[in-house]
mmCIF file of C-alpha atoms in Angstrom:
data_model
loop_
_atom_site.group_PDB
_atom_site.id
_atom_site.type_symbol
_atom_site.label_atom_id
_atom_site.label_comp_id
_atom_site.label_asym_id
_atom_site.label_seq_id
_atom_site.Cartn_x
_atom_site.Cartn_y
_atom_site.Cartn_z
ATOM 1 C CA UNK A 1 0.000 0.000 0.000
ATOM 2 C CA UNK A 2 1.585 2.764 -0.860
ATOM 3 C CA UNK A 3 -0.189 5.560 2.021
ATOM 4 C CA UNK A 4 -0.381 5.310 5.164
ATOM 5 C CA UNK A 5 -3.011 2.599 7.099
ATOM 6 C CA UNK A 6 -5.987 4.418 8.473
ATOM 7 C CA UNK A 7 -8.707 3.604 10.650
ATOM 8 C CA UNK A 8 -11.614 3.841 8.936
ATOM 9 C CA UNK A 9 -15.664 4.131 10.620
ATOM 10 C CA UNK A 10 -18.182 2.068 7.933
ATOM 11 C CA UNK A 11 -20.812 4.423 8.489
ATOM 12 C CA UNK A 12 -24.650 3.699 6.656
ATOM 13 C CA UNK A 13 -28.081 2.211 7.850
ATOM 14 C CA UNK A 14 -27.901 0.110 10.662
ATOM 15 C CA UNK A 15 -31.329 0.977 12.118
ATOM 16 C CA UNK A 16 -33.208 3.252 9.774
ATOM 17 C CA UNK A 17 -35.713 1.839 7.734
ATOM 18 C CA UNK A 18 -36.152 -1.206 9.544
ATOM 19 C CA UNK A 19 -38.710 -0.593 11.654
ATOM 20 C CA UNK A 20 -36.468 -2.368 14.224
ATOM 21 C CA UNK A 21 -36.462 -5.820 12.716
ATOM 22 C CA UNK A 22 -33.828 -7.467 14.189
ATOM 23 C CA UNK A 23 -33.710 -9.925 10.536
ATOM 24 C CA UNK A 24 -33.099 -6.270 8.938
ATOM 25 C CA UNK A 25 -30.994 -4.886 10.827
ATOM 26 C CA UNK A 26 -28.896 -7.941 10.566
ATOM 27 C CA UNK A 27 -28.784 -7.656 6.449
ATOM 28 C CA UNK A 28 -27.782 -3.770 6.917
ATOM 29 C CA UNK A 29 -24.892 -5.025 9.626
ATOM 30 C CA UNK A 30 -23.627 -7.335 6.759
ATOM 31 C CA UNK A 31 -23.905 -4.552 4.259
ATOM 32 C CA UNK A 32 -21.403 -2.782 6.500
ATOM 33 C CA UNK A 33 -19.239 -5.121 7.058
ATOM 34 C CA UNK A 34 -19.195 -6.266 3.231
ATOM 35 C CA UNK A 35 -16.623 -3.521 2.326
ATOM 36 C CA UNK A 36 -14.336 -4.668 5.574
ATOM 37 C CA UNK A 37 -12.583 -7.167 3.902
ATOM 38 C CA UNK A 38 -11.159 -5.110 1.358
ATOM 39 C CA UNK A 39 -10.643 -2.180 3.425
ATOM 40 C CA UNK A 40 -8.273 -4.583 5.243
ATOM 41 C CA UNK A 41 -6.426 -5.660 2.403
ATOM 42 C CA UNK A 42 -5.752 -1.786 1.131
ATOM 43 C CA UNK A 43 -4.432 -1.683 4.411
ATOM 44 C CA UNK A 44 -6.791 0.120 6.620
ATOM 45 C CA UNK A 45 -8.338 -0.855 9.720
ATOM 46 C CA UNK A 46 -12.210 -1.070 8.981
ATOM 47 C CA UNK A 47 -14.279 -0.488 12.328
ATOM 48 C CA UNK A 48 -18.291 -0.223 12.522
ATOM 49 C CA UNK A 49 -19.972 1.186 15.920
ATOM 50 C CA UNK A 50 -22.315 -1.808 16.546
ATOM 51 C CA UNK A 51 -19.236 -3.923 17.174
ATOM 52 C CA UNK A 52 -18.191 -2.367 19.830
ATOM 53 C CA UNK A 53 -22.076 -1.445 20.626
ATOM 54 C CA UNK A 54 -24.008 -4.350 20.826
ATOM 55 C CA UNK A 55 -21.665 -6.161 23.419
ATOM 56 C CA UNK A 56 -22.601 -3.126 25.488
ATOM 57 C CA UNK A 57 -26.077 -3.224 24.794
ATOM 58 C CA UNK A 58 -26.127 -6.910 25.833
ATOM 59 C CA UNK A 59 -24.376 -6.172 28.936
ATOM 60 C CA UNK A 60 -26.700 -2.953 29.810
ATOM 61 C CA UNK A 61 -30.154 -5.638 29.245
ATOM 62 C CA UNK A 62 -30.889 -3.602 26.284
ATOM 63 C CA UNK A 63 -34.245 -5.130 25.213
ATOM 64 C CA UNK A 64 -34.912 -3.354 22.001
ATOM 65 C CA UNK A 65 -33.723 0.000 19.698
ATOM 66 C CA UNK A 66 -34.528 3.001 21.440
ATOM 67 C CA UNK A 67 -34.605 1.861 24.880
ATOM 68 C CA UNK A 68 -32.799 3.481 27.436
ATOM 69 C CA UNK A 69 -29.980 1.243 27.181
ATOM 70 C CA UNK A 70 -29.943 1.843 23.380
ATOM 71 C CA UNK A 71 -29.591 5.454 23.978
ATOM 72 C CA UNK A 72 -27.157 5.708 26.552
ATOM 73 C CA UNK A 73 -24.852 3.372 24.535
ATOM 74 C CA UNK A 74 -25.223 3.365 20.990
ATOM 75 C CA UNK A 75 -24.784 7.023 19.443
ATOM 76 C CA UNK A 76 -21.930 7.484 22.309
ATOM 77 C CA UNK A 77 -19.989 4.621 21.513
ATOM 78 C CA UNK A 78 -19.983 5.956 17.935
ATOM 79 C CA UNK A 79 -19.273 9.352 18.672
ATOM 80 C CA UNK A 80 -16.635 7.944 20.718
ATOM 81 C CA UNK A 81 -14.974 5.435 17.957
ATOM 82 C CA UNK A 82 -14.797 8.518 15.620
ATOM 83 C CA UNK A 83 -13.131 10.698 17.794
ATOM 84 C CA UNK A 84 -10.466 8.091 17.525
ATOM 85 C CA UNK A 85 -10.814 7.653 13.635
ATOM 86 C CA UNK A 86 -9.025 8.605 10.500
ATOM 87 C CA UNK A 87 -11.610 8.872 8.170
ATOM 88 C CA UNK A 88 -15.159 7.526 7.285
ATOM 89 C CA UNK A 89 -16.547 5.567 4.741
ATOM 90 C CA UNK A 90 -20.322 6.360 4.186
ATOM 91 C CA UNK A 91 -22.291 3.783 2.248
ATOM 92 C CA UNK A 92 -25.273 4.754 1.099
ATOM 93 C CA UNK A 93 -28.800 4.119 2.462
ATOM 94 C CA UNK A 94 -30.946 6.797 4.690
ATOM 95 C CA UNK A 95 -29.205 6.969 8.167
ATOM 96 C CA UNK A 96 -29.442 9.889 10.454
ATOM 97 C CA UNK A 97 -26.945 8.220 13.073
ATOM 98 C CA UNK A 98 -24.166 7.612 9.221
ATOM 99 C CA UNK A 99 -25.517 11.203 8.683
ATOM 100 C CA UNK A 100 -24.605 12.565 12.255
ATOM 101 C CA UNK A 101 -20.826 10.583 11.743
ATOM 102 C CA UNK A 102 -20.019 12.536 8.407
ATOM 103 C CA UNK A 103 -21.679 15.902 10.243
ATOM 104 C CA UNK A 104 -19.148 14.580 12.929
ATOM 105 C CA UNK A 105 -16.100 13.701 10.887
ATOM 106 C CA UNK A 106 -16.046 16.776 8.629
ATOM 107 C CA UNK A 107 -16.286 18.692 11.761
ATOM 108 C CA UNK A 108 -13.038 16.863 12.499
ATOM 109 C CA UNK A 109 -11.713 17.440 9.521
ATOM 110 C CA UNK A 110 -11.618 14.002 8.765
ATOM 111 C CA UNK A 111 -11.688 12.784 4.861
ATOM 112 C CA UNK A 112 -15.283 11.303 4.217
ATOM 113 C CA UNK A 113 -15.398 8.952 1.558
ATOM 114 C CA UNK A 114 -18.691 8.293 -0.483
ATOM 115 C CA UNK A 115 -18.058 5.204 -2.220
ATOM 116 C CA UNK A 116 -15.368 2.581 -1.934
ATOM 117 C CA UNK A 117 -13.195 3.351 -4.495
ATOM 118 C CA UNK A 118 -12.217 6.471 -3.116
ATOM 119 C CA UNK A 119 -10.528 5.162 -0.136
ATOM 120 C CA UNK A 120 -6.673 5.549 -1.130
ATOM 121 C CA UNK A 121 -5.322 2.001 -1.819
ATOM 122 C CA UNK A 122 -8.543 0.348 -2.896
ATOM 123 C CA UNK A 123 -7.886 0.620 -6.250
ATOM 124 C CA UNK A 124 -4.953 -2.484 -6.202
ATOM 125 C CA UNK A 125 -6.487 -4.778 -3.964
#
């Protein structure tokens, strides 16, 4: 690779237009992580919020999205993982909590990619 590794938040839907259907918000998880892989192989270090999250939530009783577990832990921790971030990748999809992490990361300065292929290194692997 010929820049630098960076740590790099998958932002997009997680939540938002699921109507909190755990099967759906599942698929949009693996959406997320489908670009890890090759984020990895550029030589980046791919991260997504609800890994770190939903451990959290479990161990807070979280029930459901939007309980007061969810709230307490979810937004944080990704407010908190970007704050430690190089840059984000924002897939697309409707997703105020992706939309508040660009907001976020351009406040930051942070380089905000829109598509994969602008991630430096991607094109090669």
């Amino acid at each position: 690779m010929s820049t630098s590794p960076l740590m790099i938040l998958v932002a997009g839907p997680y939540r938002g237009g699921t109507g909190d259907d755990p099967e759906l918000m599942a698929r949009n998880l693996a959406r997320l992580e489908s670009v890890t892989l090759a984020l990895f192989r550029a030589g980046h270090l791919p991260v997504i919020g609800e890994w770190l999250a939903l451990p959290l939530l479990r161990q807070a009783g979280s029930r459901r999205p939007g309980d007061a577990a969810y709230e307490e832990i979810s937004y944080p921790v990704a407010h908190r993982l970007l704050a430690r971030c190089d840059a984000v990748l924002r897939l697309p999809g409707a997703s105020k909590g992706a939309d508040e992490d660009v907001r976020r990361a351009r406040e930051l300065r942070l380089p905000v990619y829109g598509a994969l292929e602008e991630v430096p290194g991607i094109a090669g692997c």
